[in-house]
Tab-separated table of N, CA and C in Angstrom:
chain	number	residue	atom	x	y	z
D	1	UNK	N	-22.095	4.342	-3.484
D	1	UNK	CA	-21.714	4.457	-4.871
D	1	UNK	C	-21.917	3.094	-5.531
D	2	UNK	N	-22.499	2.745	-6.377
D	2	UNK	CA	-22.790	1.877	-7.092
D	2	UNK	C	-21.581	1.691	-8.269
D	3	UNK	N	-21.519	0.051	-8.592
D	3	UNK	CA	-20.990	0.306	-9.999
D	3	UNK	C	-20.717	0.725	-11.069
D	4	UNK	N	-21.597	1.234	-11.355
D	4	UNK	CA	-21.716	1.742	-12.746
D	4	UNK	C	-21.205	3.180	-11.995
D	5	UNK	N	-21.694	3.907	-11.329
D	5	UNK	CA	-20.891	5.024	-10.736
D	5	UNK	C	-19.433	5.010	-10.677
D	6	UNK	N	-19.040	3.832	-9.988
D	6	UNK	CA	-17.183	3.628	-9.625
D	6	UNK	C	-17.011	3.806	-10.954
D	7	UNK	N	-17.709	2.931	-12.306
D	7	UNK	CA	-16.756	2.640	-13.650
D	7	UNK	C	-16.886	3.982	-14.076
D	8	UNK	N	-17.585	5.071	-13.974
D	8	UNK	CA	-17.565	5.660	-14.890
D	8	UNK	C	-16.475	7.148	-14.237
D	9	UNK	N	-16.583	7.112	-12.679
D	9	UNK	CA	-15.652	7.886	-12.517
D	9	UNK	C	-14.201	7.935	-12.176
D	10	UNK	N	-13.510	6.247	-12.038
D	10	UNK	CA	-12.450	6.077	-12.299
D	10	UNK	C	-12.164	4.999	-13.497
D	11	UNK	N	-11.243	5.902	-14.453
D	11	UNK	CA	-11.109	5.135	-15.684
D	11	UNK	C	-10.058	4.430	-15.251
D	12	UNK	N	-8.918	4.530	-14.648
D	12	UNK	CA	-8.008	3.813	-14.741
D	12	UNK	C	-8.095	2.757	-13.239
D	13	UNK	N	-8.346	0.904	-13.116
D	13	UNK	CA	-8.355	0.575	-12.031
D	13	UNK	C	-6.838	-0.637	-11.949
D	14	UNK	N	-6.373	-0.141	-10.996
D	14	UNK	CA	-5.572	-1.334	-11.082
D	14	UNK	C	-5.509	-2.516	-10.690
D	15	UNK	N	-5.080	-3.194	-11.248
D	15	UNK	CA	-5.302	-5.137	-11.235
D	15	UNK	C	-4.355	-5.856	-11.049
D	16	UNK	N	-4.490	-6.504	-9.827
D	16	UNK	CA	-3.292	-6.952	-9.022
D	16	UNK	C	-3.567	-8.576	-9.062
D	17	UNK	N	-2.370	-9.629	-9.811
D	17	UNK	CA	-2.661	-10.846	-10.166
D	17	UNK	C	-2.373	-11.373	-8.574
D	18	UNK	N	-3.073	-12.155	-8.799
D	18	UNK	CA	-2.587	-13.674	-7.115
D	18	UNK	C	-2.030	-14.835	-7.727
D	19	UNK	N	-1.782	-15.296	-7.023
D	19	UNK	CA	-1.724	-17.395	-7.770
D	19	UNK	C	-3.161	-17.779	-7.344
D	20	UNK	N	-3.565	-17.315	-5.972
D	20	UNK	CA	-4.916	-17.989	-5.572
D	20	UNK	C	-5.311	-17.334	-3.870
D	21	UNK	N	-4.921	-16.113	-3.484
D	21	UNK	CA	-5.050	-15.415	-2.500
D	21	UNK	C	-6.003	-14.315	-3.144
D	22	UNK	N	-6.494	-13.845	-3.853
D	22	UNK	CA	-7.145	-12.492	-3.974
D	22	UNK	C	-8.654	-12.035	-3.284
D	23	UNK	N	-9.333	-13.536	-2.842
D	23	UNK	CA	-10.005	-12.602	-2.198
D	23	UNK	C	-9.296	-12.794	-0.255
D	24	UNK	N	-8.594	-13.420	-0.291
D	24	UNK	CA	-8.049	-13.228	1.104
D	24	UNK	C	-7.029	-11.907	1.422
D	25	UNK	N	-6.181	-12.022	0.134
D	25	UNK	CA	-5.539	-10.420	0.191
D	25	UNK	C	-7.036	-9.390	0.290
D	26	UNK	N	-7.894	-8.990	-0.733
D	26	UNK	CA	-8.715	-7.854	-0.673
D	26	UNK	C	-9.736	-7.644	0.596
D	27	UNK	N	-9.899	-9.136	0.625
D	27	UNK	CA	-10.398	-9.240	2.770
D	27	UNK	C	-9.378	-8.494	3.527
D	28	UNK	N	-8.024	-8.921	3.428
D	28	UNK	CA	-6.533	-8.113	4.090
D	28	UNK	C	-7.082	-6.990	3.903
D	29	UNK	N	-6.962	-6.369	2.887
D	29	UNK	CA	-6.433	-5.030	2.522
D	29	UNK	C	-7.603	-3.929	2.497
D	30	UNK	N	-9.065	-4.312	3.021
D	30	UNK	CA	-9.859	-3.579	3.167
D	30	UNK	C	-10.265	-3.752	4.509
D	31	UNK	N	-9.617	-4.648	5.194
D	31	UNK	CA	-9.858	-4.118	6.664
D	31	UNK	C	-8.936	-3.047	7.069
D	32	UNK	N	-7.832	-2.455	6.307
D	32	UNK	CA	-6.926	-1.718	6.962
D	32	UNK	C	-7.382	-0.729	6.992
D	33	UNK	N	-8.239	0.128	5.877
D	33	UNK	CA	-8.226	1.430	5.104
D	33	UNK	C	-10.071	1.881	5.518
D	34	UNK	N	-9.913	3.022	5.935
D	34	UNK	CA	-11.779	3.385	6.065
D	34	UNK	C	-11.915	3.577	4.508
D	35	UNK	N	-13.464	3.656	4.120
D	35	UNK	CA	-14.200	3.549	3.031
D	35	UNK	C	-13.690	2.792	1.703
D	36	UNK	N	-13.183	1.437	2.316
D	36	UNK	CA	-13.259	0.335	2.023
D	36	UNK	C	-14.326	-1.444	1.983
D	37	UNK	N	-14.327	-1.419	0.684
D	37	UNK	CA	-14.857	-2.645	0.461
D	37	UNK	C	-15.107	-3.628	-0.064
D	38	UNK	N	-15.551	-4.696	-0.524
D	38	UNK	CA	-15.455	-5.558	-1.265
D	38	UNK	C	-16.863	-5.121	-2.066
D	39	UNK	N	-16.429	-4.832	-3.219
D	39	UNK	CA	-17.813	-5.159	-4.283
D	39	UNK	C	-17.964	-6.081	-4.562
D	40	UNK	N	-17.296	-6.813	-5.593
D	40	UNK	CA	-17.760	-8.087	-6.247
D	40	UNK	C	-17.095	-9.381	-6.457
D	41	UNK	N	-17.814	-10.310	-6.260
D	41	UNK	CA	-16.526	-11.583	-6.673
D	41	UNK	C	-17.102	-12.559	-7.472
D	42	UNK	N	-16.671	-12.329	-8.739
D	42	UNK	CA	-16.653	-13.387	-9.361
D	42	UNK	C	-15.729	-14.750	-9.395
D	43	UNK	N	-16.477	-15.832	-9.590
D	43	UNK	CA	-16.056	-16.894	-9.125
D	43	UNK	C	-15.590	-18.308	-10.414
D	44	UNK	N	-15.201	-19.013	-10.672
D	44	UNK	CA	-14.950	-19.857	-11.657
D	44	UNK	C	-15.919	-21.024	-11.211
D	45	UNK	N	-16.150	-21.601	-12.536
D	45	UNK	CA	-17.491	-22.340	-12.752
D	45	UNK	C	-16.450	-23.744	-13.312
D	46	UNK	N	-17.726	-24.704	-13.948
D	46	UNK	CA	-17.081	-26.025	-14.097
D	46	UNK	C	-16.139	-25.873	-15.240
D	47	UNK	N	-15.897	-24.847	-15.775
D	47	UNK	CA	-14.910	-24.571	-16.812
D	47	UNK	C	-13.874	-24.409	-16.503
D	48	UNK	N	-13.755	-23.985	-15.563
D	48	UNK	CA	-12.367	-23.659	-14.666
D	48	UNK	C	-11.632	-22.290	-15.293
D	49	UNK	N	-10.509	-22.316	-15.619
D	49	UNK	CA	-9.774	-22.829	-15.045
D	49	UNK	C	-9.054	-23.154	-13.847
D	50	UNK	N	-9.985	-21.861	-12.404
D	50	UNK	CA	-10.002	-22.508	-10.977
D	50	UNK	C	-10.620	-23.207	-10.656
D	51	UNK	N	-10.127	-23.824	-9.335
D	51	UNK	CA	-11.412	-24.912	-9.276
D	51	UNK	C	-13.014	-24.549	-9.097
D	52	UNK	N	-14.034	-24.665	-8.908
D	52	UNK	CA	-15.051	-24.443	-9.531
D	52	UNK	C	-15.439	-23.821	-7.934
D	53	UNK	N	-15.676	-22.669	-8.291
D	53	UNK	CA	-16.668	-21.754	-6.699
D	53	UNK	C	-15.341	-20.864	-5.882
D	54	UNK	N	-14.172	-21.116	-6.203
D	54	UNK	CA	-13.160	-20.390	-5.795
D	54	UNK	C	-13.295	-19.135	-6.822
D	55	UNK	N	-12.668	-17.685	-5.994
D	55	UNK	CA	-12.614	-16.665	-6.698
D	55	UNK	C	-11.928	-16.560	-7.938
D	56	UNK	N	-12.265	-15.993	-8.872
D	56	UNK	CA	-11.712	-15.645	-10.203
D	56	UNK	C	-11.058	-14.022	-10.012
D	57	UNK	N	-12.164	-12.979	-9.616
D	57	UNK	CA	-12.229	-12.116	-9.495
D	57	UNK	C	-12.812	-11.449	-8.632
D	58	UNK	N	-11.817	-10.303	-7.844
D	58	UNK	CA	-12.478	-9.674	-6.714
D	58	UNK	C	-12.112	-8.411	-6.967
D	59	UNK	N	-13.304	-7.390	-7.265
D	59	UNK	CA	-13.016	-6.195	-7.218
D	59	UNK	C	-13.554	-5.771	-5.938
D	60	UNK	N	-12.901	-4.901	-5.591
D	60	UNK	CA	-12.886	-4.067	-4.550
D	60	UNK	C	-12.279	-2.366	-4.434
D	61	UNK	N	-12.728	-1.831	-3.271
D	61	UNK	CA	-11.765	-0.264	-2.961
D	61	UNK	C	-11.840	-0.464	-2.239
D	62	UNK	N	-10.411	0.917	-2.025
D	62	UNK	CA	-9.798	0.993	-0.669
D	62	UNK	C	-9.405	2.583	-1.237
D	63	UNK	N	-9.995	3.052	0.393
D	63	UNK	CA	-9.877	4.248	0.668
D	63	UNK	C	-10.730	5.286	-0.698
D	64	UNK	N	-11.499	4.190	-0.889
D	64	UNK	CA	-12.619	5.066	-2.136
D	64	UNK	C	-11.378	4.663	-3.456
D	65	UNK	N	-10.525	4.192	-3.428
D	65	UNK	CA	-10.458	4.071	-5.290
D	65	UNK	C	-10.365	2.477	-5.352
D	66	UNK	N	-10.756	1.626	-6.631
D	66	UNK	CA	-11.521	0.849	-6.885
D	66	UNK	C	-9.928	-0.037	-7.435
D	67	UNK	N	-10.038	-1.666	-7.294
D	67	UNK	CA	-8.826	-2.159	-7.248
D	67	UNK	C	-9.622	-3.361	-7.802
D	68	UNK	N	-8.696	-4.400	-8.453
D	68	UNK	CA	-9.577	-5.795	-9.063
D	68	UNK	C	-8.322	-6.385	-8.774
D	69	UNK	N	-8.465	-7.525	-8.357
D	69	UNK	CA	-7.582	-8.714	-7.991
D	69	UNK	C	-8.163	-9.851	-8.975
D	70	UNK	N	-7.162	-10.905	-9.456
D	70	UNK	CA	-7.251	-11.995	-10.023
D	70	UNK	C	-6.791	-12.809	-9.481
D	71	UNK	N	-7.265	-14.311	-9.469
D	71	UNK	CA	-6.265	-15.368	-9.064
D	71	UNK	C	-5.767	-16.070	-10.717
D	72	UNK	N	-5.061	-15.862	-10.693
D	72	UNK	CA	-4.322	-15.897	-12.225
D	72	UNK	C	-3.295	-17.207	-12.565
D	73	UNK	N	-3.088	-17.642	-11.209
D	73	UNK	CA	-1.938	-19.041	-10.708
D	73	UNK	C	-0.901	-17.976	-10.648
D	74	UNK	N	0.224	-18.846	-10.155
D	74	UNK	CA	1.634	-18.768	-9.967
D	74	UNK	C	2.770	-18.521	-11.263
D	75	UNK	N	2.174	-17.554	-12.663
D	75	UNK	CA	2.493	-17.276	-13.670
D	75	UNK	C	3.919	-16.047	-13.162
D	76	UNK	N	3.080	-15.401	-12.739
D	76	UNK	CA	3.377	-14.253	-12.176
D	76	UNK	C	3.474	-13.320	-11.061
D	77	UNK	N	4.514	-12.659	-10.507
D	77	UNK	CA	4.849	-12.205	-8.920
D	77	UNK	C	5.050	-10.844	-9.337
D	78	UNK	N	4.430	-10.094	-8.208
D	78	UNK	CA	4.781	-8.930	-7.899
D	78	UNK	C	6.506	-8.362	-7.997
D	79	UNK	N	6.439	-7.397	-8.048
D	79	UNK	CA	7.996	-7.071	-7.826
D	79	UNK	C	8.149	-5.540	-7.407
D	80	UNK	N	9.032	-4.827	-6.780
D	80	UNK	CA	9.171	-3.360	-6.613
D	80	UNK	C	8.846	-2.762	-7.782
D	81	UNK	N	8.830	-2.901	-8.771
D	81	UNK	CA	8.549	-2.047	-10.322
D	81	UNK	C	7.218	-1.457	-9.929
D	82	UNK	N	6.441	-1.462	-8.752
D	82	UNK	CA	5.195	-1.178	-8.799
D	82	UNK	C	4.713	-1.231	-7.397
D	83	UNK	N	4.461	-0.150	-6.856
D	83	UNK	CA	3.682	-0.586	-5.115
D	83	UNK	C	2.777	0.554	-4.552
D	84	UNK	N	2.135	0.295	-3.728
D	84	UNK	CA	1.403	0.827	-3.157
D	84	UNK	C	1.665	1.906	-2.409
D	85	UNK	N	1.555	3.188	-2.599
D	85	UNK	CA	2.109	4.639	-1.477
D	85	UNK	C	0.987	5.149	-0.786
D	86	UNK	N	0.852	4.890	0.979
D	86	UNK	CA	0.204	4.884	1.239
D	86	UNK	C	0.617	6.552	2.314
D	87	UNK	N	-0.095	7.687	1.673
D	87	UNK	CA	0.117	8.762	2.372
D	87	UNK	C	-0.510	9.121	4.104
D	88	UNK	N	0.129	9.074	5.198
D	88	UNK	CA	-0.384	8.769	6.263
D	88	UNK	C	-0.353	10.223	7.218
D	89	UNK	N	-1.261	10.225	8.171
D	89	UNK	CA	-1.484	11.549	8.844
D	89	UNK	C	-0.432	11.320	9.951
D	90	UNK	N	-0.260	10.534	10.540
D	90	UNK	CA	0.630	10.417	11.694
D	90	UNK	C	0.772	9.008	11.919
D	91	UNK	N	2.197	9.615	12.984
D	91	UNK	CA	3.136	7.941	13.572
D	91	UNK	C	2.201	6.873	13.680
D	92	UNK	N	0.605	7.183	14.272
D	92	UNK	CA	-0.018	5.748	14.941
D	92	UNK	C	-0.451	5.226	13.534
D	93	UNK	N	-0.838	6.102	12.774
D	93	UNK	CA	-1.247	5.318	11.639
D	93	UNK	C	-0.068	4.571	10.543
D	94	UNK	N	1.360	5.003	10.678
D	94	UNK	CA	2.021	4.493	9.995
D	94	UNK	C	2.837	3.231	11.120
D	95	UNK	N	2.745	3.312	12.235
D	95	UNK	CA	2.661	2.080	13.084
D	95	UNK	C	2.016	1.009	13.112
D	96	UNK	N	0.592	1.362	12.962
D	96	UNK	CA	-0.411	0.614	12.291
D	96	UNK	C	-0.367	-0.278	11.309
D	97	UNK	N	-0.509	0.910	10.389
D	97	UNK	CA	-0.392	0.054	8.871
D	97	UNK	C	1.536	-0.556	8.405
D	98	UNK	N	2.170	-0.171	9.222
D	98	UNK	CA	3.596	-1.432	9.032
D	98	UNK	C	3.387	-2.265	9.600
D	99	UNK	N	3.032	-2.742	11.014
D	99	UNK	CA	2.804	-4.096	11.487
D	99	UNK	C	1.560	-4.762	11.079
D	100	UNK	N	0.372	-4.084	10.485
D	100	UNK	CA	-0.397	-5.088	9.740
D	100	UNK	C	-0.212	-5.905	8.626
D	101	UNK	N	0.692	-5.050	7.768
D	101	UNK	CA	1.243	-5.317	6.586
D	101	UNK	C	2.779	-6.358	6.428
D	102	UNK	N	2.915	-6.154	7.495
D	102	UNK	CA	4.275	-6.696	7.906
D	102	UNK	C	4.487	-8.176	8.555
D	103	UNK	N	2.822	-8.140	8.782
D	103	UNK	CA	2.745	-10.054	9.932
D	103	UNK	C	2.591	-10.733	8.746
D	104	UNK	N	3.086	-11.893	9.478
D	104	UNK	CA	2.833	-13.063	8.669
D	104	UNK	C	3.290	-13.304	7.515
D	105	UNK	N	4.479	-12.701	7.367
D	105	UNK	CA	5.661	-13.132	6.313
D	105	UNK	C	5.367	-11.820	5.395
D	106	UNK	N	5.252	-11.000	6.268
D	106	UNK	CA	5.307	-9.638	5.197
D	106	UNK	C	7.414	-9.495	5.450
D	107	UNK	N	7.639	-8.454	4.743
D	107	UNK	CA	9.212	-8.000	4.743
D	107	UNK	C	9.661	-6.469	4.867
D	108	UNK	N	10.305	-6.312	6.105
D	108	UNK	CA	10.292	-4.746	5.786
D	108	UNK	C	11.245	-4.626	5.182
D	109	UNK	N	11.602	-2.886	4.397
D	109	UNK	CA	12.760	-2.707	3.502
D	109	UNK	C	13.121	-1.773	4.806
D	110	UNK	N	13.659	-0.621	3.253
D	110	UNK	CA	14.364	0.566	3.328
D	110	UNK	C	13.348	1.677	3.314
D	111	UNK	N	13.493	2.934	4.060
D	111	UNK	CA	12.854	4.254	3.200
D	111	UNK	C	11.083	4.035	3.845
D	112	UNK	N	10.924	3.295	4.406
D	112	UNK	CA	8.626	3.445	4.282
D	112	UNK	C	8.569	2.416	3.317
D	113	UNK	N	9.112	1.851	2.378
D	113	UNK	CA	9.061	0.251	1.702
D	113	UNK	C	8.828	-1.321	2.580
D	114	UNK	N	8.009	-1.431	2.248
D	114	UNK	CA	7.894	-2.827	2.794
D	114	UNK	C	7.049	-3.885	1.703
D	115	UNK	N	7.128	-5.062	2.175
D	115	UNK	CA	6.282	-6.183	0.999
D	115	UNK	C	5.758	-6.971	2.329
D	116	UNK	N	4.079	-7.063	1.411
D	116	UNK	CA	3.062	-7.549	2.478
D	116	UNK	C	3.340	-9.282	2.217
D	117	UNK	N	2.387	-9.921	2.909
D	117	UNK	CA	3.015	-11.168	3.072
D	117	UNK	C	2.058	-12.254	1.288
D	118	UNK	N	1.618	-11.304	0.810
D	118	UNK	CA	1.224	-11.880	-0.723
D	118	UNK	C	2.456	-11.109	-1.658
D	119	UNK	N	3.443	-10.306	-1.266
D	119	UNK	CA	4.074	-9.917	-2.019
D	119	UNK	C	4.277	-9.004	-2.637
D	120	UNK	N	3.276	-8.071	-2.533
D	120	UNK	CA	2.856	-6.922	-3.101
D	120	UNK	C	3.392	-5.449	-1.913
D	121	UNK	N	4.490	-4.852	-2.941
D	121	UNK	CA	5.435	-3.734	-2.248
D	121	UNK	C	4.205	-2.251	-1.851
D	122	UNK	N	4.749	-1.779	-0.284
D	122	UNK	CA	3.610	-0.922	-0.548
D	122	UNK	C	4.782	0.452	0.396
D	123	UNK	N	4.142	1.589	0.280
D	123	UNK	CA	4.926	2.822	0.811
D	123	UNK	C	4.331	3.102	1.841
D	124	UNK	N	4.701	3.260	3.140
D	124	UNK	CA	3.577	3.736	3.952
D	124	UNK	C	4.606	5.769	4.414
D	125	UNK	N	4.325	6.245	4.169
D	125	UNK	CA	4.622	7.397	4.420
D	125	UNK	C	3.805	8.890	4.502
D	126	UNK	N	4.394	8.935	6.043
D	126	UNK	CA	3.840	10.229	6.608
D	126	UNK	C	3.562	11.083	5.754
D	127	UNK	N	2.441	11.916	6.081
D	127	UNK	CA	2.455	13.376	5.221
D	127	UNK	C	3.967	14.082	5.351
D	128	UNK	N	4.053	14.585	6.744
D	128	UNK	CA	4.823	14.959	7.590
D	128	UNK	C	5.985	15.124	7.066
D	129	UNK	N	6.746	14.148	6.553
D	129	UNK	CA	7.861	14.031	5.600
D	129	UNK	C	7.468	14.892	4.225
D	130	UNK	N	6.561	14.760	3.930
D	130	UNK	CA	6.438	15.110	2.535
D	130	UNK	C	6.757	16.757	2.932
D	131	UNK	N	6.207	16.896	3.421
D	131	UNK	CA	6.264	18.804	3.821
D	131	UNK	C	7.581	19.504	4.111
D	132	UNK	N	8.481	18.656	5.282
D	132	UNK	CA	9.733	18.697	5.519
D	132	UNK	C	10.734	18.876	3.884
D	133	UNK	N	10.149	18.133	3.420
D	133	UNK	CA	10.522	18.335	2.101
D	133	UNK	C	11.181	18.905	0.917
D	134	UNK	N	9.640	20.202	1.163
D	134	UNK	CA	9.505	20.796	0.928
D	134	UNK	C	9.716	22.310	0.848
D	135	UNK	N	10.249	22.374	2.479
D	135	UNK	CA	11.116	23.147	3.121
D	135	UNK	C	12.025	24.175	1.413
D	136	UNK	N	12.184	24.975	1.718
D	136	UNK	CA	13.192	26.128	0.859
D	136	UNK	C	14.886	26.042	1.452
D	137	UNK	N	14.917	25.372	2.711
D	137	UNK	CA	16.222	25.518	3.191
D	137	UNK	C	17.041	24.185	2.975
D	138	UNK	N	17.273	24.065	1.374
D	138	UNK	CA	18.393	23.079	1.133
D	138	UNK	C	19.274	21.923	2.365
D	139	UNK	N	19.549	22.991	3.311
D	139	UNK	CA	19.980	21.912	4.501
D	139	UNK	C	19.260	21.148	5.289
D	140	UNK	N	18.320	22.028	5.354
D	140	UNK	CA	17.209	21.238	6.553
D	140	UNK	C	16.686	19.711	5.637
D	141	UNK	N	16.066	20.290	4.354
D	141	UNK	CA	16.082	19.190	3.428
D	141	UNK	C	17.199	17.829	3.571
D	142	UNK	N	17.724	18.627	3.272
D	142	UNK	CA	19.070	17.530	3.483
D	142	UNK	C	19.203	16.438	4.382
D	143	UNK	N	19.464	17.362	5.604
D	143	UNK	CA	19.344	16.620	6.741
D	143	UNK	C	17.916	15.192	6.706
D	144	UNK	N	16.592	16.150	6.960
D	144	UNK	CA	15.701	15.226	6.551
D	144	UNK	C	15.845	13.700	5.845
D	145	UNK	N	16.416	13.649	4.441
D	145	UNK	CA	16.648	13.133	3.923
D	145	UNK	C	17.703	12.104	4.356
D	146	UNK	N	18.544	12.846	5.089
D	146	UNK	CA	19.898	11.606	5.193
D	146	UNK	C	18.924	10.549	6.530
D	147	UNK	N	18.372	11.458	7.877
D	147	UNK	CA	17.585	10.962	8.595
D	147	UNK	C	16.888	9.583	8.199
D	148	UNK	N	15.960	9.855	6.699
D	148	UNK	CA	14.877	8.975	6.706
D	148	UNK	C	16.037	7.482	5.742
D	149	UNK	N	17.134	7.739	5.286
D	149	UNK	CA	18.183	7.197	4.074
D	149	UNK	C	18.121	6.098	5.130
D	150	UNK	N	18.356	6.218	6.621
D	150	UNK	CA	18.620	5.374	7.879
D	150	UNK	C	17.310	4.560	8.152
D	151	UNK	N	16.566	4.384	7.967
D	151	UNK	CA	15.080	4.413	8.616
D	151	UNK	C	14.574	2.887	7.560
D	152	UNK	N	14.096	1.908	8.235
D	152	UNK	CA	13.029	1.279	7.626
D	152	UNK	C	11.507	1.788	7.959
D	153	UNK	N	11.285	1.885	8.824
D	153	UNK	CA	9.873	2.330	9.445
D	153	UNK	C	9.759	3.719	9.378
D	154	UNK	N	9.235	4.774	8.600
D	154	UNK	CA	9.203	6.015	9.010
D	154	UNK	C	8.978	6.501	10.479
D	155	UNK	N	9.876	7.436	11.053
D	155	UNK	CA	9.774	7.716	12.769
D	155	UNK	C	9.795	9.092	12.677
D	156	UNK	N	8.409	9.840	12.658
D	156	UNK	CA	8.234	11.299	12.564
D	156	UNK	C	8.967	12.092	13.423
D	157	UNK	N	9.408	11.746	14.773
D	157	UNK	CA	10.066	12.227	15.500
D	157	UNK	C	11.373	12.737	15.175
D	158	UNK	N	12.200	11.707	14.776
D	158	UNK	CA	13.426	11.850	14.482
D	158	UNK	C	13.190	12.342	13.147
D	159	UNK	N	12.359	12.492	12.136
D	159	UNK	CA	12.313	13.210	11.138
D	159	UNK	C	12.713	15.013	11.910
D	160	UNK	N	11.370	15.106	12.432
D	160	UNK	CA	11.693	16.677	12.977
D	160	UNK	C	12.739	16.905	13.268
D	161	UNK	N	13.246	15.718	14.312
D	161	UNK	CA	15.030	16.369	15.136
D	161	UNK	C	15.559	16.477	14.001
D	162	UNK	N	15.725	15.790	13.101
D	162	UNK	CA	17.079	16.249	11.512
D	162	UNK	C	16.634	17.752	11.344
D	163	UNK	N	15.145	18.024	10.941
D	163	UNK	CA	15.075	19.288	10.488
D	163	UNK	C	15.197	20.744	11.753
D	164	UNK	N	15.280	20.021	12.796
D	164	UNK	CA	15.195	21.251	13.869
D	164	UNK	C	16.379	21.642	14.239
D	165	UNK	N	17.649	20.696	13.736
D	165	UNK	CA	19.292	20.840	14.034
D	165	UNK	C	19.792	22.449	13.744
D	166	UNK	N	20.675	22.954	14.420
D	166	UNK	CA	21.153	23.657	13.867
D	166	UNK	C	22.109	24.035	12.978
């Protein structure tokens, strides 16, 4: 898929500021995800205001939708108001993607919440849960729910045992 392809079939891309990590985050964050990559990086010249040949701009995708990073300085930080939900097929992959996301001064929360080590909050959660969910039987729901209320790391297992209780 070419550029002009990505722009024209996703209108909305989101743009995630750095102080001066963005193309080392979008290096991060496209080794995690298949049909991921780095498109483009624009770079700052003798005008600055980075220093001159360091990234300005790195667009990239992950998992096929299209993402632009800035190094913008230390104006501005991420915060929970906004994160990444990353819908996962199973335990190895949400094992996976928490301890990748999690080294090197990443932070785990509550719930499948965690913040990677640039700061940026992301969801990693099972399908699996989502379906449990979904369930019609108010209790089983329930249960589910109080299960995962306990949980930093989603643990599909013990998801099921809540819903298989009698």
């Amino acid at each position: 898929m070419t550029m002009a392809s990505l722009a024209e079939t996703q209108k909305i891309t989101p743009f995630l500021w750095f102080n001066n990590e963005a193309e080392e985050a979008a290096n991060f964050y496209v080794s995690l995800f298949k049909d991921s990559k780095i498109l483009t990086v624009s770079r700052y010249g003798e005008a600055g205001p980075g220093p001159k040949g360091s990234a300005m701009v790195v667009d990239f995708q992950l998992a096929g939708i299209r993402f632009n990073a800035l190094n913008g300085g230390p104006v501005f930080k991420f915060t929970e108001a906004i994160s990444m939900a990353v819908s996962c097929d199973s335990q190895e992959e949400v094992d996976m993607l928490w301890s990748k996301l999690t080294a090197n001064g990443g932070q785990e929360s509550q719930c499948g919440w965690l913040k990677d080590r640039y700061g940026l909050s992301w969801q990693i959660v099972p399908k699996r849960f989502m379906e449990l969910m979904q369930d019609k039987d108010p209790k089983r729901t329930q249960r589910v729910m109080q299960a995962m209320l306990k949980m930093k790391k989603f643990d599909i297992a013990r998801l099921e045992e809540a819903y298989a209780q009698a």
